[in-house]
Short mmCIF file of N, CA and C in Angstrom, two decimals:
data_model
loop_
_atom_site.label_atom_id
_atom_site.label_comp_id
_atom_site.label_asym_id
_atom_site.label_seq_id
_atom_site.Cartn_x
_atom_site.Cartn_y
_atom_site.Cartn_z
N LEU A 2 -57.78 99.62 -1.83
CA LEU A 2 -56.50 99.35 -2.44
C LEU A 2 -56.27 100.29 -3.61
N GLY A 3 -55.00 100.59 -3.84
CA GLY A 3 -54.62 101.45 -4.95
C GLY A 3 -54.54 100.67 -6.25
N PRO A 4 -54.12 101.33 -7.33
CA PRO A 4 -54.00 100.65 -8.62
C PRO A 4 -52.93 99.56 -8.57
N VAL A 5 -53.13 98.53 -9.37
CA VAL A 5 -52.20 97.41 -9.44
C VAL A 5 -51.24 97.63 -10.60
N ASN A 6 -49.96 97.40 -10.37
CA ASN A 6 -48.95 97.52 -11.43
C ASN A 6 -49.00 96.26 -12.27
N CYS A 7 -49.40 96.38 -13.52
CA CYS A 7 -49.51 95.23 -14.42
C CYS A 7 -48.39 95.21 -15.45
N ASP A 8 -47.27 95.85 -15.14
CA ASP A 8 -46.16 95.90 -16.08
C ASP A 8 -45.34 94.62 -16.09
N GLN A 9 -45.52 93.76 -15.08
CA GLN A 9 -44.75 92.53 -14.99
C GLN A 9 -45.65 91.36 -14.60
N VAL A 10 -45.20 90.18 -14.99
CA VAL A 10 -45.85 88.95 -14.59
C VAL A 10 -44.87 88.22 -13.69
N THR A 11 -45.33 87.75 -12.54
CA THR A 11 -44.46 87.02 -11.63
C THR A 11 -44.78 85.53 -11.69
N PHE A 12 -43.75 84.73 -11.93
CA PHE A 12 -43.88 83.28 -11.90
C PHE A 12 -43.29 82.80 -10.58
N VAL A 13 -44.02 81.94 -9.89
CA VAL A 13 -43.54 81.33 -8.65
C VAL A 13 -43.73 79.82 -8.80
N VAL A 14 -42.64 79.07 -8.65
CA VAL A 14 -42.71 77.62 -8.84
C VAL A 14 -42.03 76.90 -7.69
N GLN A 15 -42.45 75.67 -7.49
CA GLN A 15 -41.81 74.79 -6.52
C GLN A 15 -41.13 73.69 -7.32
N ALA A 16 -39.82 73.56 -7.14
CA ALA A 16 -39.09 72.51 -7.85
C ALA A 16 -39.37 71.17 -7.18
N PRO A 17 -39.33 70.08 -7.95
CA PRO A 17 -39.51 68.76 -7.35
C PRO A 17 -38.44 68.50 -6.28
N GLU A 18 -38.78 67.68 -5.31
CA GLU A 18 -37.84 67.38 -4.23
C GLU A 18 -36.54 66.77 -4.72
N ILE A 19 -36.57 66.10 -5.87
CA ILE A 19 -35.35 65.47 -6.39
C ILE A 19 -34.41 66.45 -7.08
N THR A 20 -34.81 67.72 -7.21
CA THR A 20 -33.97 68.72 -7.84
C THR A 20 -32.77 69.00 -6.94
N PRO A 21 -31.54 68.84 -7.47
CA PRO A 21 -30.36 69.13 -6.65
C PRO A 21 -30.34 70.58 -6.18
N GLU A 22 -29.94 70.81 -4.95
CA GLU A 22 -29.92 72.14 -4.35
C GLU A 22 -29.09 73.14 -5.15
N ASP A 23 -28.01 72.68 -5.77
CA ASP A 23 -27.10 73.58 -6.48
C ASP A 23 -27.49 73.82 -7.94
N GLN A 24 -28.61 73.25 -8.38
CA GLN A 24 -29.03 73.40 -9.77
C GLN A 24 -29.92 74.63 -9.94
N PRO A 25 -29.55 75.55 -10.83
CA PRO A 25 -30.41 76.70 -11.08
C PRO A 25 -31.65 76.29 -11.88
N ILE A 26 -32.70 77.07 -11.73
CA ILE A 26 -33.94 76.88 -12.48
C ILE A 26 -34.09 78.10 -13.40
N TYR A 27 -34.42 77.84 -14.66
CA TYR A 27 -34.59 78.91 -15.64
C TYR A 27 -35.99 78.84 -16.24
N ILE A 28 -36.42 79.95 -16.78
CA ILE A 28 -37.63 79.96 -17.61
C ILE A 28 -37.16 80.30 -19.03
N ALA A 29 -37.64 79.52 -19.98
CA ALA A 29 -37.31 79.74 -21.39
C ALA A 29 -38.63 79.82 -22.15
N GLY A 30 -38.64 80.63 -23.19
CA GLY A 30 -39.88 80.72 -23.93
C GLY A 30 -39.79 81.60 -25.15
N SER A 31 -40.96 81.94 -25.65
CA SER A 31 -41.06 82.74 -26.85
C SER A 31 -40.46 84.14 -26.66
N PHE A 32 -40.28 84.57 -25.43
CA PHE A 32 -39.74 85.89 -25.13
C PHE A 32 -38.21 85.94 -25.15
N ASN A 33 -37.52 84.79 -25.13
CA ASN A 33 -36.05 84.78 -25.15
C ASN A 33 -35.49 83.76 -26.13
N ASN A 34 -36.23 83.53 -27.21
CA ASN A 34 -35.83 82.59 -28.26
C ASN A 34 -35.59 81.19 -27.72
N TRP A 35 -36.32 80.81 -26.69
CA TRP A 35 -36.26 79.47 -26.11
C TRP A 35 -34.86 79.10 -25.62
N ASN A 36 -34.12 80.08 -25.14
CA ASN A 36 -32.78 79.82 -24.60
C ASN A 36 -32.93 79.18 -23.22
N PRO A 37 -32.54 77.91 -23.05
CA PRO A 37 -32.80 77.22 -21.79
C PRO A 37 -31.90 77.61 -20.63
N ALA A 38 -30.85 78.40 -20.88
CA ALA A 38 -29.92 78.76 -19.80
C ALA A 38 -29.54 80.23 -19.83
N ASN A 39 -30.45 81.07 -20.27
CA ASN A 39 -30.18 82.50 -20.31
C ASN A 39 -30.10 83.04 -18.89
N PRO A 40 -28.94 83.56 -18.47
CA PRO A 40 -28.80 84.03 -17.09
C PRO A 40 -29.77 85.14 -16.71
N LEU A 41 -30.28 85.88 -17.69
CA LEU A 41 -31.27 86.91 -17.39
C LEU A 41 -32.60 86.32 -16.94
N TYR A 42 -32.81 85.05 -17.21
CA TYR A 42 -34.07 84.40 -16.89
C TYR A 42 -33.89 83.25 -15.88
N GLN A 43 -32.87 83.37 -15.04
CA GLN A 43 -32.69 82.41 -13.96
C GLN A 43 -33.57 82.82 -12.78
N LEU A 44 -34.33 81.88 -12.27
CA LEU A 44 -35.22 82.17 -11.15
C LEU A 44 -34.41 82.31 -9.87
N LYS A 45 -34.90 83.12 -8.98
CA LYS A 45 -34.28 83.33 -7.67
C LYS A 45 -34.94 82.39 -6.67
N LYS A 46 -34.12 81.74 -5.85
CA LYS A 46 -34.67 80.88 -4.81
C LYS A 46 -35.01 81.73 -3.60
N ASN A 47 -36.24 81.65 -3.15
CA ASN A 47 -36.72 82.43 -2.02
C ASN A 47 -36.44 81.70 -0.71
N LYS A 48 -36.57 82.39 0.40
CA LYS A 48 -36.35 81.80 1.72
C LYS A 48 -37.26 80.62 2.00
N ASN A 49 -38.44 80.63 1.40
CA ASN A 49 -39.40 79.55 1.63
C ASN A 49 -39.18 78.35 0.71
N GLY A 50 -38.11 78.37 -0.08
CA GLY A 50 -37.78 77.25 -0.96
C GLY A 50 -38.42 77.31 -2.33
N LEU A 51 -39.28 78.29 -2.57
CA LEU A 51 -39.88 78.47 -3.88
C LEU A 51 -38.96 79.30 -4.76
N TYR A 52 -39.12 79.18 -6.06
CA TYR A 52 -38.34 79.95 -7.03
C TYR A 52 -39.26 80.96 -7.69
N SER A 53 -38.72 82.14 -8.00
CA SER A 53 -39.57 83.14 -8.65
C SER A 53 -38.77 84.01 -9.61
N ILE A 54 -39.51 84.60 -10.53
CA ILE A 54 -38.94 85.55 -11.49
C ILE A 54 -40.06 86.44 -11.99
N GLN A 55 -39.71 87.67 -12.35
CA GLN A 55 -40.67 88.59 -12.96
C GLN A 55 -40.29 88.80 -14.42
N ILE A 56 -41.27 88.72 -15.28
CA ILE A 56 -41.10 88.90 -16.73
C ILE A 56 -41.89 90.14 -17.13
N PRO A 57 -41.28 91.04 -17.92
CA PRO A 57 -42.04 92.21 -18.38
C PRO A 57 -43.26 91.79 -19.19
N ARG A 58 -44.36 92.45 -18.94
CA ARG A 58 -45.61 92.14 -19.65
C ARG A 58 -45.54 92.57 -21.12
N GLN A 59 -44.56 93.35 -21.49
CA GLN A 59 -44.45 93.84 -22.87
C GLN A 59 -44.38 92.72 -23.89
N PHE A 60 -44.11 91.51 -23.45
CA PHE A 60 -44.01 90.40 -24.39
C PHE A 60 -45.38 89.93 -24.86
N GLY A 61 -46.45 90.38 -24.24
CA GLY A 61 -47.79 89.95 -24.62
C GLY A 61 -48.00 88.49 -24.25
N THR A 62 -48.70 87.75 -25.10
CA THR A 62 -48.94 86.33 -24.85
C THR A 62 -47.64 85.58 -25.07
N ILE A 63 -47.29 84.72 -24.11
CA ILE A 63 -46.04 83.98 -24.23
C ILE A 63 -46.28 82.48 -24.04
N GLU A 64 -45.34 81.71 -24.57
CA GLU A 64 -45.26 80.28 -24.30
C GLU A 64 -43.97 80.09 -23.52
N TYR A 65 -43.94 79.14 -22.57
CA TYR A 65 -42.75 78.99 -21.75
C TYR A 65 -42.65 77.58 -21.17
N LYS A 66 -41.45 77.27 -20.73
CA LYS A 66 -41.15 76.03 -20.00
C LYS A 66 -40.10 76.38 -18.96
N PHE A 67 -40.04 75.56 -17.92
CA PHE A 67 -38.99 75.70 -16.93
C PHE A 67 -37.93 74.65 -17.19
N THR A 68 -36.66 75.03 -17.06
CA THR A 68 -35.55 74.10 -17.31
C THR A 68 -34.52 74.21 -16.19
N ARG A 69 -33.58 73.28 -16.21
CA ARG A 69 -32.40 73.38 -15.35
C ARG A 69 -31.19 73.74 -16.21
N GLY A 70 -31.41 74.42 -17.32
CA GLY A 70 -30.34 74.92 -18.15
C GLY A 70 -30.08 74.14 -19.41
N GLU A 71 -30.76 73.02 -19.58
CA GLU A 71 -30.62 72.19 -20.78
C GLU A 71 -32.00 71.62 -21.11
N TRP A 72 -32.23 71.33 -22.38
CA TRP A 72 -33.54 70.81 -22.76
C TRP A 72 -33.76 69.40 -22.25
N ASN A 73 -32.70 68.67 -21.96
CA ASN A 73 -32.91 67.34 -21.38
C ASN A 73 -33.18 67.42 -19.88
N ARG A 74 -33.29 68.65 -19.36
CA ARG A 74 -33.60 68.87 -17.95
C ARG A 74 -34.78 69.82 -17.80
N GLU A 75 -35.76 69.69 -18.67
CA GLU A 75 -36.95 70.52 -18.56
C GLU A 75 -37.96 69.87 -17.64
N GLU A 76 -39.05 70.57 -17.35
CA GLU A 76 -40.03 70.03 -16.43
C GLU A 76 -40.72 68.82 -17.03
N VAL A 77 -41.01 67.84 -16.21
CA VAL A 77 -41.73 66.63 -16.60
C VAL A 77 -42.69 66.26 -15.48
N ASN A 78 -43.57 65.34 -15.77
CA ASN A 78 -44.47 64.89 -14.71
C ASN A 78 -43.82 63.75 -13.92
N GLU A 79 -44.58 63.13 -13.01
CA GLU A 79 -44.02 62.12 -12.12
C GLU A 79 -43.52 60.86 -12.82
N ILE A 80 -43.94 60.63 -14.07
CA ILE A 80 -43.46 59.47 -14.81
C ILE A 80 -42.46 59.85 -15.90
N GLY A 81 -42.01 61.11 -15.89
CA GLY A 81 -40.98 61.55 -16.82
C GLY A 81 -41.49 61.99 -18.17
N ALA A 82 -42.78 62.11 -18.34
CA ALA A 82 -43.34 62.50 -19.64
C ALA A 82 -43.41 64.02 -19.74
#
């Protein structure tokens, strides 16, 4: 194999089954001032139903969360915590 391009980090996520089909999924974090609905950070839905996005590695270490565009619609576990 040839050299690996490490200029980007790819996030691939599966939204919960209860996520409405027409709801976009975003990634927000230390790299975009925690903007929960920044269109530059909207994940693309793939043919297999997973969502993905590539983030430039130039941000170094990052903190992040996935949202549906509002903080009251961020990721939670099965009991809503």
